[in-house]
Amino acid sequence: MKRRAFLKAAMKGAAAATLGGGTLAALTRGGVQAAPGGPAVERVAFPQGFLWGVSTSSYQIEGAVAEDGRGPSVWDSFSHSFGRIANGDTGDVACDHYHRYAEDVELMARAGMQAYRFSIAWPRVLPQGTGSVNAKGLDFYDRLTDALLARGIQPWPCLFHWDLPQALQDKGGWTNRDIAGWFTDYALAVTARLGDRAKHWVMLNEPSVVAIFGHGTGGHAPGMTGRTTCLKAIHHQNLAQGTALAALRQAGGKGWQLGTVLSLQPSWPVGGLDSNYPASLMWDAVWNRSCLDPLFKGSFPELLAAEFGAIARAGDLERIRQPVDFLGVNYYSRMHQQPDPGGLFGTGYGSPPEGTRKTGMDWPVEPDGLSEILSDLQESYGNPPVYVTENGADYPDTPGPNGQVDDGDRIAYLRGHLLAAAKSIDEGCNLKGYMAWTLLDNFEWAEGYRRHFGLVEVDRKTLARRPKASYDWYASVIRNNAVPVA
């Protein structure tokens, strides 16, 4: 099905559904007793072996930015630049996961989580980005990996989640095609140390987001701007990913599963208007297809082919198109687009359909958009094995009288998306697991600490962890391998 026709069909189907749950009753597969003698709770079951977990990233939680030989990252530089981050916040301490990782692993274990996607801080391993490996930096990930395995949790290391060494940025960072080799050397160094125990390896996290906000609009580190700069950053991340995948396959780690993580958000025309379709298709090409098409098809998206072609060299697409054992999908909401002459690609965000609920960050709550993404991967990209590697929501959490955050809005958000995921599995999508974003309230990039995505509250003064109601709810989902309909 052509993208335009697919988009219209998806919009028609979504319009027929009540946002967040009007059609969910059709998914129910039977009652499950909540407790002996208790009332029956209608739940939607997931397949046996479905993987449940949680995701975090290094700069957002680790802290310890100057300990044990770690070098500065672009986010250290960016967050210490006046006016870049809300309230002047930085990741200097973050959640102090570097020192409190054992406590955080115990929180995961108590909830029954089976997998933990965390990221390796490149500047902690290679302070200059290249050259000599900092053994003390890898020692931390050794300890973390062993702690996870001791509690029966699969480690899923991600090699790059935005914190590029500043030393490499000084050489052009993702706008310098030499970074493909720098990244590959780094990937080989990390997997050589941890690959005897960690078997699931993620190359990159959200390359299009790094490029758009860090190299196009300038709102994220390293704060660069420009359309060509953005496309260079996308292409060179794709190139680094493909080069590393090929090198790691040649290294032949026993039992390794190699993949990557993309942010995939359906792009819809505001109001469903034909006049807004070109903008929605262009933004879809930038955000989604610029990473999907080279990886799975060995081609550039048609709308950007000429511009990428001016950046690429002969053989680049062959290097990028590498087999992956899984694709991680980060999904939060759709992107509603309309023409904007001042936009980076002539597009801009507009309002979702009237009545759409929103999160604390004003993001639309659209669970059926996840189904749309999974269906598109099934139809357009060969139905690869997929794990949802991020999905969650910010809400202005307030502790109740008992001190616990009763975050019903977050529970409703997670429930709606898990029901959408179950529906997609029933329709043949190759979804293998789900990892919530995120374990802890953390440093939320340019938003600092004023946003809360965590299942666990972190006191900003004491750094004490307090599980929220959503933590207990998610633990129940994992325990039952099923999500309650209400």
XYZ file of C-alpha atoms in Angstrom:
486
model
C 0.000 0.000 0.000
C 1.341 3.441 -0.875
C 2.197 5.648 2.091
C -0.572 8.175 1.312
C -3.208 5.445 1.066
C -1.899 3.774 4.213
C -2.052 7.070 6.072
C -5.635 7.734 5.008
C -6.687 4.220 6.019
C -4.998 4.584 9.396
C -6.681 7.944 9.999
C -10.061 6.507 9.098
C -9.577 3.594 11.484
C -8.391 5.806 14.311
C -11.274 8.210 13.837
C -13.673 5.328 14.405
C -12.084 4.554 17.764
C -12.556 6.361 21.018
C -9.144 7.697 22.072
C -7.583 5.546 24.747
C -10.147 2.815 24.947
C -13.457 2.856 23.085
C -12.649 -0.292 21.125
C -10.603 -2.020 23.800
C -13.383 -4.275 24.958
C -13.031 -6.153 21.689
C -9.510 -7.156 22.729
C -10.483 -8.862 25.963
C -9.498 -12.514 26.087
C -11.062 -13.626 29.312
C -11.092 -12.934 33.022
C -8.196 -13.449 35.421
C -8.748 -13.563 39.154
C -7.016 -10.649 40.858
C -6.671 -12.674 44.057
C -8.160 -15.861 45.500
C -11.800 -15.135 46.097
C -11.469 -11.649 44.628
C -13.347 -10.120 41.719
C -12.534 -11.173 38.186
C -10.355 -8.662 36.374
C -10.608 -8.565 32.601
C -7.114 -8.744 31.145
C -5.511 -9.001 27.732
C -2.797 -11.645 27.767
C 0.530 -11.462 25.951
C 2.257 -14.415 24.275
C 4.332 -16.742 26.383
C 7.917 -15.510 26.446
C 7.007 -11.874 25.857
C 9.864 -9.795 27.315
C 9.138 -7.104 29.927
C 11.630 -4.482 30.962
C 12.575 -0.850 31.352
C 14.959 1.619 29.684
C 17.230 4.440 30.838
C 20.167 6.414 29.443
C 23.576 7.197 30.875
C 23.630 11.005 30.941
C 20.083 11.154 32.275
C 20.744 9.046 35.376
C 24.412 8.259 36.019
C 25.912 11.487 37.338
C 29.571 11.144 38.393
C 30.551 13.131 35.321
C 34.119 13.738 36.484
C 34.811 10.454 38.287
C 37.087 7.557 37.367
C 38.492 9.174 34.266
C 35.266 10.050 32.435
C 35.729 12.776 29.850
C 33.218 15.534 29.059
C 30.358 14.905 26.654
C 28.462 17.307 24.434
C 25.669 17.282 27.011
C 28.055 18.357 29.750
C 29.072 21.313 27.591
C 25.516 22.091 26.480
C 23.945 21.911 29.940
C 26.604 24.231 31.346
C 25.878 26.830 28.661
C 23.674 29.582 30.056
C 20.031 29.392 29.089
C 20.140 26.017 27.365
C 18.402 23.914 30.044
C 15.288 24.698 32.086
C 16.164 26.038 35.539
C 19.883 25.792 34.714
C 19.823 22.057 35.474
C 22.681 19.733 34.511
C 23.376 16.004 34.568
C 26.333 16.410 36.922
C 24.597 14.344 39.610
C 21.413 13.242 37.831
C 20.070 10.247 39.801
C 23.536 9.188 40.995
C 22.974 5.804 39.373
C 26.748 5.452 39.133
C 26.875 4.945 42.891
C 23.338 3.672 43.503
C 23.053 1.159 40.662
C 22.640 -1.782 43.075
C 19.588 -0.124 44.611
C 18.150 0.520 41.161
C 18.761 -3.065 40.036
C 16.918 -4.209 43.146
C 13.968 -1.999 42.193
C 13.867 -3.689 38.782
C 14.084 -7.128 40.326
C 11.283 -6.404 42.802
C 9.028 -5.471 39.896
C 9.919 -8.686 38.069
C 11.550 -6.913 35.144
C 13.285 -9.284 32.773
C 15.399 -6.853 30.745
C 17.148 -3.538 31.268
C 18.130 -1.364 28.333
C 20.780 1.041 29.576
C 23.338 3.040 27.644
C 27.105 3.056 27.803
C 28.635 6.522 28.195
C 31.135 6.761 25.346
C 33.206 9.416 27.207
C 33.396 7.153 30.246
C 34.992 4.411 28.138
C 37.043 6.573 25.757
C 37.466 10.017 27.338
C 38.909 11.404 24.096
C 36.468 9.451 21.950
C 39.300 7.382 20.480
C 42.593 5.969 21.680
C 43.229 4.284 25.009
C 40.320 2.621 26.795
C 39.587 3.874 30.303
C 39.419 0.600 32.244
C 37.742 2.214 35.247
C 34.903 3.371 33.043
C 34.257 -0.132 31.798
C 34.570 -1.438 35.364
C 31.296 0.308 36.187
C 29.448 -1.459 33.366
C 31.053 -4.719 34.445
C 29.574 -4.274 37.920
C 26.194 -3.276 36.530
C 26.071 -6.221 34.112
C 26.967 -8.700 36.842
C 24.386 -7.210 39.213
C 21.669 -7.532 36.570
C 22.517 -11.136 35.747
C 22.608 -12.035 39.441
C 18.975 -10.889 39.686
C 17.877 -12.657 36.502
C 17.649 -9.489 34.372
C 18.953 -9.432 30.804
C 21.395 -6.565 30.142
C 20.621 -4.696 26.906
C 23.471 -2.184 26.484
C 22.979 0.669 24.033
C 26.250 2.002 22.659
C 25.116 5.559 21.973
C 22.332 7.508 23.655
C 23.282 11.085 22.772
C 26.300 11.755 25.048
C 28.995 12.053 22.375
C 32.497 12.769 23.708
C 33.177 16.498 23.444
C 36.614 15.659 22.045
C 34.925 14.140 18.983
C 32.529 17.053 18.649
C 35.581 19.283 18.441
C 36.467 17.300 15.303
C 33.010 17.745 13.783
C 31.160 14.985 15.610
C 28.347 13.465 13.571
C 28.981 15.874 10.693
C 32.391 14.216 10.119
C 32.086 10.899 8.245
C 35.226 9.648 10.014
C 32.998 9.081 13.012
C 31.859 5.795 11.450
C 35.291 4.375 12.208
C 35.525 6.033 15.638
C 32.179 4.553 16.646
C 33.099 1.096 15.379
C 36.355 1.052 17.348
C 34.420 2.076 20.453
C 31.773 -0.614 19.849
C 34.444 -3.289 19.514
C 36.138 -2.159 22.735
C 32.925 -2.303 24.757
C 31.691 -5.616 23.373
C 35.113 -7.175 23.915
C 34.764 -6.423 27.618
C 31.075 -7.152 28.210
C 30.100 -9.425 25.327
C 30.759 -12.641 27.230
C 27.719 -11.778 29.388
C 25.659 -9.151 27.558
C 24.048 -10.728 24.506
C 21.665 -8.023 23.231
C 23.443 -5.009 21.739
C 21.808 -1.786 20.613
C 23.871 0.393 18.274
C 22.167 3.796 18.460
C 19.232 5.437 20.164
C 17.030 7.670 17.985
C 19.502 8.919 15.347
C 16.887 11.097 13.651
C 16.163 12.890 16.929
C 19.874 13.492 17.540
C 20.126 14.969 14.061
C 16.940 17.050 14.064
C 17.185 18.635 17.492
C 20.964 18.547 17.973
C 22.059 19.467 14.452
C 18.994 20.996 12.804
C 17.079 23.191 15.215
C 19.750 23.488 17.915
C 17.546 22.755 20.916
C 19.662 19.781 22.005
C 23.397 19.207 22.245
C 25.596 20.053 20.458
C 23.346 22.965 19.477
C 24.071 23.026 15.744
C 21.549 24.233 13.168
C 20.797 23.839 9.485
C 19.094 21.472 7.064
C 22.285 20.109 5.497
C 23.935 19.727 8.907
C 20.906 17.745 10.063
C 21.009 15.406 7.060
C 24.759 14.883 7.453
C 24.210 13.857 11.069
C 21.513 11.376 10.043
C 23.609 9.881 7.264
C 26.768 9.541 9.322
C 24.893 7.911 12.193
C 23.406 5.439 9.724
C 26.874 4.842 8.314
C 28.405 4.347 11.760
C 25.639 1.946 12.680
C 26.111 -0.170 9.565
C 29.888 -0.197 9.894
C 29.682 -1.280 13.523
C 27.066 -3.950 12.828
C 29.314 -5.487 10.159
C 32.366 -5.377 12.434
C 30.522 -6.931 15.380
C 29.139 -9.713 13.200
C 32.658 -10.441 12.009
C 33.848 -10.434 15.628
C 31.304 -13.195 16.100
C 30.325 -12.906 19.731
C 28.638 -16.085 20.915
C 24.883 -15.683 21.034
C 24.899 -11.965 20.263
C 21.699 -10.327 19.079
C 22.455 -7.064 17.290
C 19.986 -4.276 16.637
C 19.277 -0.580 16.917
C 16.600 1.759 18.264
C 14.595 4.296 16.257
C 12.027 6.841 17.323
C 9.062 6.126 15.060
C 6.117 8.508 15.214
C 3.384 8.557 12.554
C 3.193 11.906 10.765
C -0.362 13.062 10.113
C -1.671 16.114 8.262
C -3.305 18.548 10.661
C -7.057 18.224 10.395
C -6.730 15.527 7.738
C -6.613 18.315 5.159
C -5.216 17.538 1.716
C -3.319 20.835 1.843
C -1.362 19.488 4.824
C -0.466 16.098 3.298
C 2.778 17.252 1.651
C 4.060 18.568 4.984
C 3.149 15.359 6.791
C 4.857 13.240 4.137
C 8.006 15.368 4.216
C 8.232 15.162 8.012
C 7.631 11.409 7.829
C 10.576 11.170 5.424
C 12.829 13.137 7.784
C 11.820 11.592 11.097
C 11.053 7.998 10.131
C 12.127 6.992 6.633
C 15.589 8.587 6.693
C 16.669 5.813 9.067
C 14.278 3.007 8.152
C 14.776 3.034 4.381
C 18.596 2.891 4.303
C 18.649 0.146 6.948
C 15.956 -2.142 5.522
C 15.836 -1.200 1.841
C 19.275 0.190 1.056
C 17.756 3.388 -0.329
C 17.045 6.962 0.684
C 13.462 8.174 1.084
C 12.306 9.615 -2.228
C 11.607 13.105 -0.903
C 15.176 13.430 0.424
C 17.074 11.272 -2.070
C 18.748 14.154 -3.878
C 19.946 15.821 -0.681
C 21.232 12.599 0.866
C 22.817 11.699 -2.468
C 24.861 14.892 -2.342
C 26.224 13.849 1.072
C 26.756 10.127 0.524
C 29.624 8.412 -1.236
C 29.635 5.351 -3.439
C 29.012 2.218 -1.411
C 27.533 3.997 1.610
C 24.086 2.427 1.267
C 25.628 -1.032 1.032
C 27.489 -0.353 4.283
C 24.339 0.893 5.991
C 22.044 -1.941 4.900
C 23.031 -4.580 7.411
C 20.852 -7.357 8.848
C 19.553 -6.730 12.339
C 18.276 -9.324 14.781
C 15.773 -6.866 16.214
C 14.534 -3.312 15.870
C 13.816 -1.228 18.946
C 10.916 1.202 18.571
C 10.491 4.255 20.777
C 6.942 5.570 20.544
C 5.253 8.444 22.360
C 2.669 10.037 20.052
C 1.896 11.022 16.497
C 3.308 14.176 14.908
C 0.611 16.428 13.428
C 2.139 18.445 10.619
C 1.252 21.438 8.482
C 3.205 23.718 6.142
C 5.558 26.172 7.836
C 7.867 28.189 5.558
C 10.136 28.864 8.528
C 10.459 25.197 9.461
C 13.674 23.257 8.903
C 12.001 21.227 6.139
C 9.079 23.554 5.431
C 6.866 21.846 7.991
C 5.666 22.547 11.512
C 3.700 20.984 14.343
C -0.022 21.648 14.621
C -2.889 20.533 16.823
C -4.067 16.916 17.081
C -7.764 16.120 16.598
C -10.066 17.955 18.983
C -10.599 16.076 22.223
C -7.241 14.293 22.170
C -5.876 13.920 25.685
C -2.363 15.240 26.341
C 0.519 14.543 28.724
C 2.211 17.058 30.990
C 4.541 17.961 28.100
C 1.498 18.628 25.909
C 2.179 15.537 23.824
C -0.942 13.872 22.392
C -2.002 10.577 23.958
C -2.601 8.357 20.912
C -2.095 4.656 21.670
C -3.390 3.612 18.261
C -0.396 5.403 16.734
C 1.753 2.587 18.117
C -0.387 0.069 16.263
C 0.015 2.172 13.134
C 3.814 2.057 13.415
C 3.890 -1.689 14.029
C 1.550 -2.308 11.109
C 3.753 -0.204 8.832
C 6.837 -2.199 9.866
C 4.912 -5.379 9.075
C 3.758 -4.184 5.677
C 6.659 -2.059 4.450
C 9.780 -3.501 6.098
C 9.358 -7.261 6.218
C 7.879 -7.516 9.735
C 11.213 -7.578 11.630
C 11.371 -8.717 15.262
C 10.455 -5.597 17.242
C 10.743 -4.533 20.863
C 9.112 -1.374 22.129
C 12.175 0.093 23.838
C 10.631 3.350 25.056
C 7.069 4.290 25.853
C 5.950 6.497 28.699
C 4.626 9.882 29.716
C 5.396 12.966 31.756
C 2.788 14.086 34.240
C 3.051 16.597 37.113
C 3.270 13.983 39.859
C 2.183 14.931 43.360
C 2.688 12.656 46.391
C -0.493 11.722 48.225
C -1.059 11.635 52.002
C 0.810 8.340 52.223
C 3.821 9.810 50.439
C 3.323 7.737 47.282
C 2.661 9.293 43.903
C -0.732 8.006 42.744
C -0.101 8.548 39.052
C -3.326 7.329 37.516
C -2.757 9.300 34.320
C 0.520 7.467 33.704
C -1.139 4.115 34.380
C -3.867 4.954 31.896
C -1.250 5.958 29.320
C 0.699 2.721 29.740
C -2.467 0.618 29.738
C -3.699 2.157 26.501
C -0.414 1.566 24.726
C -0.056 -1.990 25.978
C -3.555 -2.786 24.757
C -2.624 -1.318 21.381
C 0.501 -3.491 21.384
C -1.561 -6.592 22.134
C -3.898 -5.740 19.276
C -0.930 -5.459 16.904
C 0.360 -8.872 17.966
C -3.062 -10.339 17.212
C -2.831 -8.785 13.744
C 0.475 -10.507 13.028
C 3.009 -7.854 14.002
C 6.271 -9.369 15.188
C 6.380 -7.642 18.579
C 8.532 -9.529 21.101
C 8.748 -7.287 24.146
C 8.096 -3.973 25.846
C 10.362 -1.717 27.904
C 8.777 1.201 29.704
C 10.347 4.643 29.730
C 11.587 5.019 32.344
C 12.690 3.588 35.687
C 13.513 6.863 37.450
C 12.512 10.506 37.247
C 15.645 11.856 35.595
C 17.364 14.652 33.701
C 14.977 15.173 30.809
C 17.416 16.864 28.424
C 16.500 20.514 27.722
C 13.594 20.209 30.165
C 15.913 19.487 33.094
C 14.296 17.914 36.148
C 10.894 19.537 35.815
C 9.550 16.594 33.783
C 8.704 13.240 35.326
C 8.622 10.073 33.229
C 9.697 7.633 35.925
C 7.932 4.698 37.516
C 9.985 5.683 40.558
C 10.141 9.159 42.060
C 13.584 10.563 42.905
C 13.782 13.169 45.649
C 15.957 15.928 44.191
C 17.427 16.799 47.596
C 18.182 13.362 48.987
C 17.993 11.244 45.774
C 15.853 8.774 47.711
C 13.814 6.448 45.463
C 10.064 6.082 46.040
C 8.100 3.752 43.745
C 4.934 5.292 42.333
C 1.590 3.585 41.886
C 2.574 2.981 38.242
C 5.566 0.925 39.422
C 3.252 -1.431 41.311
C 0.812 -1.498 38.394
C 3.572 -2.396 35.915
C 4.874 -5.080 38.277
C 1.386 -6.606 38.233
C 1.337 -6.551 34.427
C 4.681 -8.370 34.337
C 3.589 -10.886 36.962
C 0.423 -11.752 35.015
C 1.935 -11.334 31.528
C -1.287 -9.457 30.850
C -2.677 -5.945 31.022
C -6.009 -5.118 32.680
C -8.547 -3.534 30.374
C -9.597 -1.052 33.086
